[in-house]
Amino acid sequence: MDNQNFRDLDNKVALITGAQRGVGLATAIRLARGGAKVVMADLPNVDIASAAATVAQHGEVSHHGVDIADEASVKDLIAFTLDTYGRLDILDNNAARQGLREDVDVLSMEQAVWDSVFAVNARGTMLMCKHGITAMSQSGGGSIINISSGTALAGNLYQTAYACTKGAINTLTKYIATQYASVGIRCNALALGLIETEKLKESLPQEMRDLYTSYKLIPRLGKPEDIAEMVAFLGSDRTPWITGQIYGVDGGFFAKAPQVTGEVKMMQDMQLSVGGE
Ligand SMILES: NC(=O)c1ccc[n+]([C@@H]2O[C@H](COP(=O)([O-])OP(=O)(O)OC[C@H]3O[C@@H](n4cnc5c(N)ncnc54)[C@H](O)[C@@H]3O)[C@@H](O)[C@H]2O)c1
């Protein structure tokens, strides 16, 4: 997908958390290409400057350290954004604490693990919204995109804390949409399927990749650019009537009923049409 000349975000100021790599970095590139001035934020101890140099090849960008779990740090990031660009139009709440080995089933859950994941993903996203809304409302409103996950939409055997934080983000999205529509703020969430970031490419065995792919209606894993495109769409002026929604961006993973073993054979025996035949 080449959006090199697709300037749908001219005159917008966008703030992306967790922008140093993966989905956040791809989103920074897409928003900069679209004409937005982009503030890339990530934890103070990561090399956000190198990532920002990459994005600078595509448009105007600044960067700033933040720990979204810490309210003072969030306030400082919003102040930096306003000092640098004078306004905030798009807030992409992308940062997350994920993939912890200790984040398992409920009986094995350590309180400290639960709390640390909630501190970043749930509290952090709420704090970013809180201070982002204050900034956005000063210039007539804006669009918040909260990055959620399909893990919040159905049960699983592991990553309980992470999935529950994404459930909290889905609910927060509807509350913010409800509470701040009157000041011109839209808020939507994206429930991502498995995205093939560089990190995932290194760690996902081929067998697992094949298994996940086999469940997608569109038979591939997601690309960071798939998500970046949705963020650009929801952040743009093309979606003024869309708020309070949770969009699955997952290759159709949750659109299809699970097929139990033998079901296809049974349907064929009943002479029903299977898979479009
Ligand atoms: N990759 C996937 O398959 C997938 C699937 C579903 C949902 N998601 C969601 O998409 C988003 C991006 O995923 P990714 O795979 O690119 O993530 P990633 O783990 O590669 O990057 C997350 C970024 O967030 C930053 N971060 C972590 N804690 C932070 C904090 N306290 N303050 C500021 N920054 C912090 C990290 O430093 C990192 O740069 C996340 O919200 C994730 O939950 C990803």
mmCIF file of N, CA, C and O in Angstrom, residues 41-124:
data_model
loop_
_atom_site.group_PDB
_atom_site.id
_atom_site.type_symbol
_atom_site.label_atom_id
_atom_site.label_comp_id
_atom_site.label_asym_id
_atom_site.label_seq_id
_atom_site.Cartn_x
_atom_site.Cartn_y
_atom_site.Cartn_z
ATOM 1 N N ALA A 41 6.027 9.372 21.046
ATOM 2 C CA ALA A 41 6.367 9.256 22.463
ATOM 3 C C ALA A 41 6.604 7.797 22.826
ATOM 4 O O ALA A 41 5.937 6.903 22.303
ATOM 5 N N ASP A 42 7.559 7.597 23.715
ATOM 6 C CA ASP A 42 7.810 6.240 24.222
ATOM 7 C C ASP A 42 8.546 6.365 25.557
ATOM 8 O O ASP A 42 8.907 7.479 25.970
ATOM 9 N N LEU A 43 8.774 5.248 26.209
ATOM 10 C CA LEU A 43 9.460 5.258 27.501
ATOM 11 C C LEU A 43 10.792 6.000 27.394
ATOM 12 O O LEU A 43 11.485 5.875 26.362
ATOM 13 N N PRO A 44 11.168 6.749 28.433
ATOM 14 C CA PRO A 44 12.399 7.550 28.365
ATOM 15 C C PRO A 44 13.658 6.730 28.091
ATOM 16 O O PRO A 44 14.622 7.247 27.539
ATOM 17 N N ASN A 45 13.656 5.436 28.445
ATOM 18 C CA ASN A 45 14.884 4.640 28.261
ATOM 19 C C ASN A 45 14.972 3.956 26.899
ATOM 20 O O ASN A 45 15.891 3.181 26.660
ATOM 21 N N VAL A 46 14.033 4.204 25.990
ATOM 22 C CA VAL A 46 14.160 3.584 24.657
ATOM 23 C C VAL A 46 14.631 4.629 23.645
ATOM 24 O O VAL A 46 14.471 5.829 23.865
ATOM 25 N N ASP A 47 15.187 4.140 22.541
ATOM 26 C CA ASP A 47 15.796 5.039 21.552
ATOM 27 C C ASP A 47 14.739 5.565 20.575
ATOM 28 O O ASP A 47 14.670 5.143 19.428
ATOM 29 N N ILE A 48 13.958 6.497 21.058
ATOM 30 C CA ILE A 48 12.902 7.070 20.220
ATOM 31 C C ILE A 48 13.503 8.009 19.163
ATOM 32 O O ILE A 48 12.933 8.180 18.079
ATOM 33 N N ALA A 49 14.678 8.574 19.454
ATOM 34 C CA ALA A 49 15.287 9.532 18.516
ATOM 35 C C ALA A 49 15.604 8.871 17.177
ATOM 36 O O ALA A 49 15.360 9.455 16.111
ATOM 37 N N SER A 50 16.117 7.626 17.196
ATOM 38 C CA SER A 50 16.425 6.937 15.930
ATOM 39 C C SER A 50 15.155 6.663 15.144
ATOM 40 O O SER A 50 15.113 6.816 13.920
ATOM 41 N N ALA A 51 14.108 6.244 15.861
ATOM 42 C CA ALA A 51 12.828 5.979 15.185
ATOM 43 C C ALA A 51 12.292 7.273 14.580
ATOM 44 O O ALA A 51 11.778 7.284 13.449
ATOM 45 N N ALA A 52 12.435 8.366 15.319
ATOM 46 C CA ALA A 52 11.944 9.661 14.815
ATOM 47 C C ALA A 52 12.727 10.092 13.574
ATOM 48 O O ALA A 52 12.158 10.697 12.652
ATOM 49 N N ALA A 53 14.021 9.756 13.530
ATOM 50 C CA ALA A 53 14.823 10.109 12.348
ATOM 51 C C ALA A 53 14.294 9.367 11.116
ATOM 52 O O ALA A 53 14.275 9.916 10.005
ATOM 53 N N THR A 54 13.855 8.141 11.291
ATOM 54 C CA THR A 54 13.253 7.383 10.187
ATOM 55 C C THR A 54 11.969 8.062 9.711
ATOM 56 O O THR A 54 11.738 8.242 8.506
ATOM 57 N N VAL A 55 11.145 8.462 10.671
ATOM 58 C CA VAL A 55 9.852 9.076 10.325
ATOM 59 C C VAL A 55 10.067 10.442 9.667
ATOM 60 O O VAL A 55 9.294 10.847 8.782
ATOM 61 N N ALA A 56 11.147 11.134 10.070
ATOM 62 C CA ALA A 56 11.432 12.470 9.511
ATOM 63 C C ALA A 56 11.637 12.427 7.994
ATOM 64 O O ALA A 56 11.511 13.443 7.316
ATOM 65 N N GLN A 57 11.958 11.236 7.462
ATOM 66 C CA GLN A 57 12.090 11.101 5.990
ATOM 67 C C GLN A 57 10.734 11.235 5.297
ATOM 68 O O GLN A 57 10.659 11.380 4.082
ATOM 69 N N HIS A 58 9.665 11.155 6.066
ATOM 70 C CA HIS A 58 8.314 11.156 5.476
ATOM 71 C C HIS A 58 7.514 12.414 5.825
ATOM 72 O O HIS A 58 6.438 12.627 5.275
ATOM 73 N N GLY A 59 7.990 13.214 6.790
ATOM 74 C CA GLY A 59 7.222 14.389 7.182
ATOM 75 C C GLY A 59 7.771 15.009 8.448
ATOM 76 O O GLY A 59 8.874 14.679 8.894
ATOM 77 N N GLU A 60 6.973 15.872 9.046
ATOM 78 C CA GLU A 60 7.430 16.625 10.219
ATOM 79 C C GLU A 60 7.191 15.826 11.498
ATOM 80 O O GLU A 60 6.091 15.332 11.742
ATOM 81 N N VAL A 61 8.218 15.730 12.331
ATOM 82 C CA VAL A 61 8.113 14.885 13.528
ATOM 83 C C VAL A 61 8.936 15.439 14.677
ATOM 84 O O VAL A 61 9.980 16.072 14.469
ATOM 85 N N SER A 62 8.415 15.245 15.901
ATOM 86 C CA SER A 62 9.172 15.510 17.122
ATOM 87 C C SER A 62 9.059 14.270 17.995
ATOM 88 O O SER A 62 8.229 13.404 17.731
ATOM 89 N N HIS A 63 9.870 14.211 19.043
ATOM 90 C CA HIS A 63 9.750 13.050 19.937
ATOM 91 C C HIS A 63 9.938 13.473 21.385
ATOM 92 O O HIS A 63 10.560 14.501 21.668
ATOM 93 N N HIS A 64 9.374 12.664 22.287
ATOM 94 C CA HIS A 64 9.435 12.992 23.702
ATOM 95 C C HIS A 64 9.291 11.712 24.521
ATOM 96 O O HIS A 64 8.529 10.824 24.146
ATOM 97 N N GLY A 65 9.992 11.639 25.634
ATOM 98 C CA GLY A 65 9.875 10.486 26.529
ATOM 99 C C GLY A 65 8.614 10.583 27.376
ATOM 100 O O GLY A 65 8.185 11.677 27.741
ATOM 101 N N VAL A 66 8.018 9.426 27.662
ATOM 102 C CA VAL A 66 6.861 9.408 28.555
ATOM 103 C C VAL A 66 6.732 8.028 29.198
ATOM 104 O O VAL A 66 7.061 7.021 28.572
ATOM 105 N N ASP A 67 6.262 8.026 30.428
ATOM 106 C CA ASP A 67 5.736 6.791 31.017
ATOM 107 C C ASP A 67 4.250 7.040 31.207
ATOM 108 O O ASP A 67 3.851 7.821 32.081
ATOM 109 N N ILE A 68 3.436 6.412 30.383
ATOM 110 C CA ILE A 68 2.001 6.748 30.400
ATOM 111 C C ILE A 68 1.321 6.365 31.714
ATOM 112 O O ILE A 68 0.229 6.848 31.998
ATOM 113 N N ALA A 69 1.969 5.499 32.501
ATOM 114 C CA ALA A 69 1.384 5.120 33.794
ATOM 115 C C ALA A 69 1.510 6.231 34.827
ATOM 116 O O ALA A 69 0.903 6.157 35.904
ATOM 117 N N ASP A 70 2.295 7.253 34.524
ATOM 118 C CA ASP A 70 2.618 8.306 35.486
ATOM 119 C C ASP A 70 1.975 9.628 35.043
ATOM 120 O O ASP A 70 2.304 10.161 33.978
ATOM 121 N N GLU A 71 1.069 10.147 35.863
ATOM 122 C CA GLU A 71 0.280 11.314 35.430
ATOM 123 C C GLU A 71 1.159 12.540 35.165
ATOM 124 O O GLU A 71 0.916 13.278 34.200
ATOM 125 N N ALA A 72 2.174 12.752 35.995
ATOM 126 C CA ALA A 72 3.034 13.924 35.780
ATOM 127 C C ALA A 72 3.749 13.826 34.430
ATOM 128 O O ALA A 72 3.893 14.819 33.695
ATOM 129 N N SER A 73 4.176 12.608 34.094
ATOM 130 C CA SER A 73 4.868 12.383 32.821
ATOM 131 C C SER A 73 3.921 12.612 31.634
ATOM 132 O O SER A 73 4.305 13.195 30.612
ATOM 133 N N VAL A 74 2.678 12.180 31.782
ATOM 134 C CA VAL A 74 1.672 12.385 30.728
ATOM 135 C C VAL A 74 1.408 13.884 30.529
ATOM 136 O O VAL A 74 1.372 14.384 29.402
ATOM 137 N N LYS A 75 1.268 14.604 31.649
ATOM 138 C CA LYS A 75 1.033 16.067 31.573
ATOM 139 C C LYS A 75 2.186 16.746 30.842
ATOM 140 O O LYS A 75 1.996 17.657 30.026
ATOM 141 N N ASP A 76 3.402 16.297 31.157
ATOM 142 C CA ASP A 76 4.599 16.870 30.545
ATOM 143 C C ASP A 76 4.603 16.626 29.021
ATOM 144 O O ASP A 76 4.950 17.518 28.239
ATOM 145 N N LEU A 77 4.163 15.439 28.605
ATOM 146 C CA LEU A 77 4.103 15.108 27.173
ATOM 147 C C LEU A 77 3.072 15.982 26.448
ATOM 148 O O LEU A 77 3.340 16.493 25.352
ATOM 149 N N ILE A 78 1.930 16.176 27.069
ATOM 150 C CA ILE A 78 0.893 17.003 26.434
ATOM 151 C C ILE A 78 1.383 18.461 26.343
ATOM 152 O O ILE A 78 1.204 19.125 25.309
ATOM 153 N N ALA A 79 2.044 18.928 27.411
ATOM 154 C CA ALA A 79 2.576 20.299 27.399
ATOM 155 C C ALA A 79 3.617 20.439 26.281
ATOM 156 O O ALA A 79 3.641 21.448 25.557
ATOM 157 N N PHE A 80 4.470 19.408 26.117
ATOM 158 C CA PHE A 80 5.469 19.431 25.033
ATOM 159 C C PHE A 80 4.776 19.551 23.674
ATOM 160 O O PHE A 80 5.192 20.326 22.801
ATOM 161 N N THR A 81 3.710 18.780 23.488
ATOM 162 C CA THR A 81 2.981 18.785 22.205
ATOM 163 C C THR A 81 2.411 20.175 21.923
ATOM 164 O O THR A 81 2.546 20.707 20.813
ATOM 165 N N LEU A 82 1.793 20.771 22.944
ATOM 166 C CA LEU A 82 1.193 22.109 22.758
ATOM 167 C C LEU A 82 2.274 23.171 22.552
ATOM 168 O O LEU A 82 2.118 24.064 21.717
ATOM 169 N N ASP A 83 3.384 23.045 23.291
ATOM 170 C CA ASP A 83 4.484 24.012 23.119
ATOM 171 C C ASP A 83 5.063 23.906 21.705
ATOM 172 O O ASP A 83 5.449 24.909 21.099
ATOM 173 N N THR A 84 5.164 22.673 21.192
ATOM 174 C CA THR A 84 5.824 22.461 19.895
ATOM 175 C C THR A 84 4.920 22.836 18.733
ATOM 176 O O THR A 84 5.351 23.493 17.781
ATOM 177 N N TYR A 85 3.652 22.410 18.795
ATOM 178 C CA TYR A 85 2.769 22.571 17.622
ATOM 179 C C TYR A 85 1.500 23.381 17.890
ATOM 180 O O TYR A 85 0.714 23.611 16.964
ATOM 181 N N GLY A 86 1.244 23.730 19.159
ATOM 182 C CA GLY A 86 0.134 24.641 19.464
ATOM 183 C C GLY A 86 -1.242 24.002 19.554
ATOM 184 O O GLY A 86 -2.218 24.684 19.906
ATOM 185 N N ARG A 87 -1.358 22.706 19.230
ATOM 186 C CA ARG A 87 -2.670 22.061 19.288
ATOM 187 C C ARG A 87 -2.508 20.544 19.275
ATOM 188 O O ARG A 87 -1.404 20.036 19.056
ATOM 189 N N LEU A 88 -3.602 19.851 19.500
ATOM 190 C CA LEU A 88 -3.599 18.389 19.376
ATOM 191 C C LEU A 88 -4.910 17.969 18.707
ATOM 192 O O LEU A 88 -5.995 18.313 19.178
ATOM 193 N N ASP A 89 -4.796 17.227 17.596
ATOM 194 C CA ASP A 89 -5.982 16.797 16.845
ATOM 195 C C ASP A 89 -6.209 15.290 16.883
ATOM 196 O O ASP A 89 -7.351 14.837 16.845
ATOM 197 N N ILE A 90 -5.117 14.524 16.896
ATOM 198 C CA ILE A 90 -5.236 13.056 16.838
ATOM 199 C C ILE A 90 -4.401 12.463 17.967
ATOM 200 O O ILE A 90 -3.215 12.770 18.087
ATOM 201 N N LEU A 91 -5.033 11.626 18.774
ATOM 202 C CA LEU A 91 -4.297 10.931 19.834
ATOM 203 C C LEU A 91 -4.413 9.429 19.591
ATOM 204 O O LEU A 91 -5.517 8.872 19.620
ATOM 205 N N ASP A 92 -3.282 8.787 19.332
ATOM 206 C CA ASP A 92 -3.245 7.342 19.084
ATOM 207 C C ASP A 92 -2.652 6.668 20.315
ATOM 208 O O ASP A 92 -1.438 6.683 20.517
ATOM 209 N N ASN A 93 -3.526 6.101 21.148
ATOM 210 C CA ASN A 93 -3.084 5.435 22.382
ATOM 211 C C ASN A 93 -2.660 4.011 22.056
ATOM 212 O O ASN A 93 -3.435 3.060 22.182
ATOM 213 N N ASN A 94 -1.399 3.877 21.668
ATOM 214 C CA ASN A 94 -0.872 2.620 21.130
ATOM 215 C C ASN A 94 0.029 1.875 22.128
ATOM 216 O O ASN A 94 0.149 0.656 22.069
ATOM 217 N N ALA A 95 0.640 2.605 23.075
ATOM 218 C CA ALA A 95 1.602 1.969 23.997
ATOM 219 C C ALA A 95 0.907 0.909 24.845
ATOM 220 O O ALA A 95 -0.239 1.073 25.241
ATOM 221 N N ALA A 96 1.623 -0.168 25.098
ATOM 222 C CA ALA A 96 1.063 -1.213 25.959
ATOM 223 C C ALA A 96 2.173 -2.050 26.570
ATOM 224 O O ALA A 96 3.258 -2.178 26.001
ATOM 225 N N ARG A 97 1.859 -2.591 27.744
ATOM 226 C CA ARG A 97 2.710 -3.608 28.356
ATOM 227 C C ARG A 97 2.089 -4.943 27.953
ATOM 228 O O ARG A 97 0.935 -5.231 28.316
ATOM 229 N N GLN A 98 2.829 -5.740 27.192
ATOM 230 C CA GLN A 98 2.245 -6.986 26.682
ATOM 231 C C GLN A 98 3.285 -8.089 26.625
ATOM 232 O O GLN A 98 4.484 -7.844 26.717
ATOM 233 N N GLY A 99 2.785 -9.303 26.500
ATOM 234 C CA GLY A 99 3.665 -10.458 26.292
ATOM 235 C C GLY A 99 4.441 -10.907 27.518
ATOM 236 O O GLY A 99 5.467 -11.583 27.387
ATOM 237 N N LEU A 100 3.971 -10.561 28.723
ATOM 238 C CA LEU A 100 4.694 -10.990 29.926
ATOM 239 C C LEU A 100 4.509 -12.497 30.143
ATOM 240 O O LEU A 100 3.375 -12.988 30.145
ATOM 241 N N ARG A 101 5.587 -13.196 30.374
ATOM 242 C CA ARG A 101 5.508 -14.639 30.650
ATOM 243 C C ARG A 101 4.685 -14.918 31.896
ATOM 244 O O ARG A 101 4.049 -15.962 32.028
ATOM 245 N N GLU A 102 4.742 -13.974 32.860
ATOM 246 C CA GLU A 102 4.058 -14.174 34.142
ATOM 247 C C GLU A 102 2.565 -13.900 34.042
ATOM 248 O O GLU A 102 1.832 -14.104 35.007
ATOM 249 N N ASP A 103 2.100 -13.395 32.900
ATOM 250 C CA ASP A 103 0.679 -13.070 32.741
ATOM 251 C C ASP A 103 -0.039 -14.323 32.230
ATOM 252 O O ASP A 103 -0.108 -14.566 31.034
ATOM 253 N N VAL A 104 -0.532 -15.086 33.197
ATOM 254 C CA VAL A 104 -1.038 -16.429 32.871
ATOM 255 C C VAL A 104 -2.525 -16.566 33.228
ATOM 256 O O VAL A 104 -3.301 -15.640 33.030
ATOM 257 N N ASP A 105 -2.907 -17.714 33.761
ATOM 258 C CA ASP A 105 -4.303 -17.929 34.151
ATOM 259 C C ASP A 105 -4.564 -17.310 35.533
ATOM 260 O O ASP A 105 -3.635 -16.918 36.237
ATOM 261 N N VAL A 106 -5.821 -17.257 35.950
ATOM 262 C CA VAL A 106 -6.192 -16.529 37.169
ATOM 263 C C VAL A 106 -5.599 -17.171 38.428
ATOM 264 O O VAL A 106 -5.069 -16.471 39.304
ATOM 265 N N LEU A 107 -5.630 -18.498 38.539
ATOM 266 C CA LEU A 107 -5.119 -19.134 39.767
ATOM 267 C C LEU A 107 -3.625 -18.908 39.949
ATOM 268 O O LEU A 107 -3.129 -18.868 41.062
ATOM 269 N N SER A 108 -2.899 -18.718 38.854
ATOM 270 C CA SER A 108 -1.450 -18.505 38.936
ATOM 271 C C SER A 108 -1.083 -17.021 38.947
ATOM 272 O O SER A 108 0.098 -16.677 38.981
ATOM 273 N N MET A 109 -2.069 -16.148 38.914
ATOM 274 C CA MET A 109 -1.795 -14.713 38.735
ATOM 275 C C MET A 109 -1.223 -14.071 40.000
ATOM 276 O O MET A 109 -1.801 -14.156 41.073
ATOM 277 N N GLU A 110 -0.057 -13.424 39.857
ATOM 278 C CA GLU A 110 0.514 -12.634 40.954
ATOM 279 C C GLU A 110 -0.111 -11.250 40.905
ATOM 280 O O GLU A 110 -0.221 -10.649 39.837
ATOM 281 N N GLN A 111 -0.459 -10.743 42.076
ATOM 282 C CA GLN A 111 -1.091 -9.423 42.145
ATOM 283 C C GLN A 111 -0.224 -8.357 41.483
ATOM 284 O O GLN A 111 -0.728 -7.473 40.779
ATOM 285 N N ALA A 112 1.093 -8.459 41.687
ATOM 286 C CA ALA A 112 1.994 -7.430 41.135
ATOM 287 C C ALA A 112 1.972 -7.424 39.610
ATOM 288 O O ALA A 112 2.080 -6.365 38.975
ATOM 289 N N VAL A 113 1.831 -8.602 39.011
ATOM 290 C CA VAL A 113 1.778 -8.687 37.542
ATOM 291 C C VAL A 113 0.491 -8.029 37.052
ATOM 292 O O VAL A 113 0.496 -7.185 36.144
ATOM 293 N N TRP A 114 -0.626 -8.424 37.662
ATOM 294 C CA TRP A 114 -1.929 -7.837 37.303
ATOM 295 C C TRP A 114 -1.860 -6.303 37.390
ATOM 296 O O TRP A 114 -2.236 -5.595 36.458
ATOM 297 N N ASP A 115 -1.328 -5.819 38.531
ATOM 298 C CA ASP A 115 -1.309 -4.367 38.758
ATOM 299 C C ASP A 115 -0.397 -3.659 37.763
ATOM 300 O O ASP A 115 -0.716 -2.562 37.289
ATOM 301 N N SER A 116 0.738 -4.274 37.429
ATOM 302 C CA SER A 116 1.681 -3.576 36.546
ATOM 303 C C SER A 116 1.115 -3.470 35.124
ATOM 304 O O SER A 116 1.328 -2.474 34.442
ATOM 305 N N VAL A 117 0.384 -4.497 34.688
ATOM 306 C CA VAL A 117 -0.204 -4.451 33.347
ATOM 307 C C VAL A 117 -1.359 -3.438 33.325
ATOM 308 O O VAL A 117 -1.491 -2.645 32.387
ATOM 309 N N PHE A 118 -2.158 -3.440 34.399
ATOM 310 C CA PHE A 118 -3.253 -2.459 34.467
ATOM 311 C C PHE A 118 -2.731 -1.022 34.574
ATOM 312 O O PHE A 118 -3.332 -0.095 34.032
ATOM 313 N N ALA A 119 -1.609 -0.844 35.296
ATOM 314 C CA ALA A 119 -1.072 0.514 35.474
ATOM 315 C C ALA A 119 -0.744 1.147 34.123
ATOM 316 O O ALA A 119 -1.041 2.320 33.876
ATOM 317 N N VAL A 120 -0.156 0.372 33.239
ATOM 318 C CA VAL A 120 0.227 0.925 31.928
ATOM 319 C C VAL A 120 -0.991 0.964 30.990
ATOM 320 O O VAL A 120 -1.362 2.016 30.470
ATOM 321 N N ASN A 121 -1.605 -0.186 30.780
ATOM 322 C CA ASN A 121 -2.587 -0.280 29.694
ATOM 323 C C ASN A 121 -3.909 0.416 30.026
ATOM 324 O O ASN A 121 -4.456 1.135 29.186
ATOM 325 N N ALA A 122 -4.403 0.200 31.225
ATOM 326 C CA ALA A 122 -5.711 0.785 31.565
ATOM 327 C C ALA A 122 -5.532 2.202 32.128
ATOM 328 O O ALA A 122 -6.065 3.167 31.583
ATOM 329 N N ARG A 123 -4.737 2.326 33.218
ATOM 330 C CA ARG A 123 -4.546 3.672 33.791
ATOM 331 C C ARG A 123 -3.851 4.588 32.784
ATOM 332 O O ARG A 123 -4.241 5.747 32.609
ATOM 333 N N GLY A 124 -2.809 4.069 32.133
ATOM 334 C CA GLY A 124 -2.047 4.893 31.194
ATOM 335 C C GLY A 124 -2.917 5.416 30.060
ATOM 336 O O GLY A 124 -2.844 6.596 29.692
#
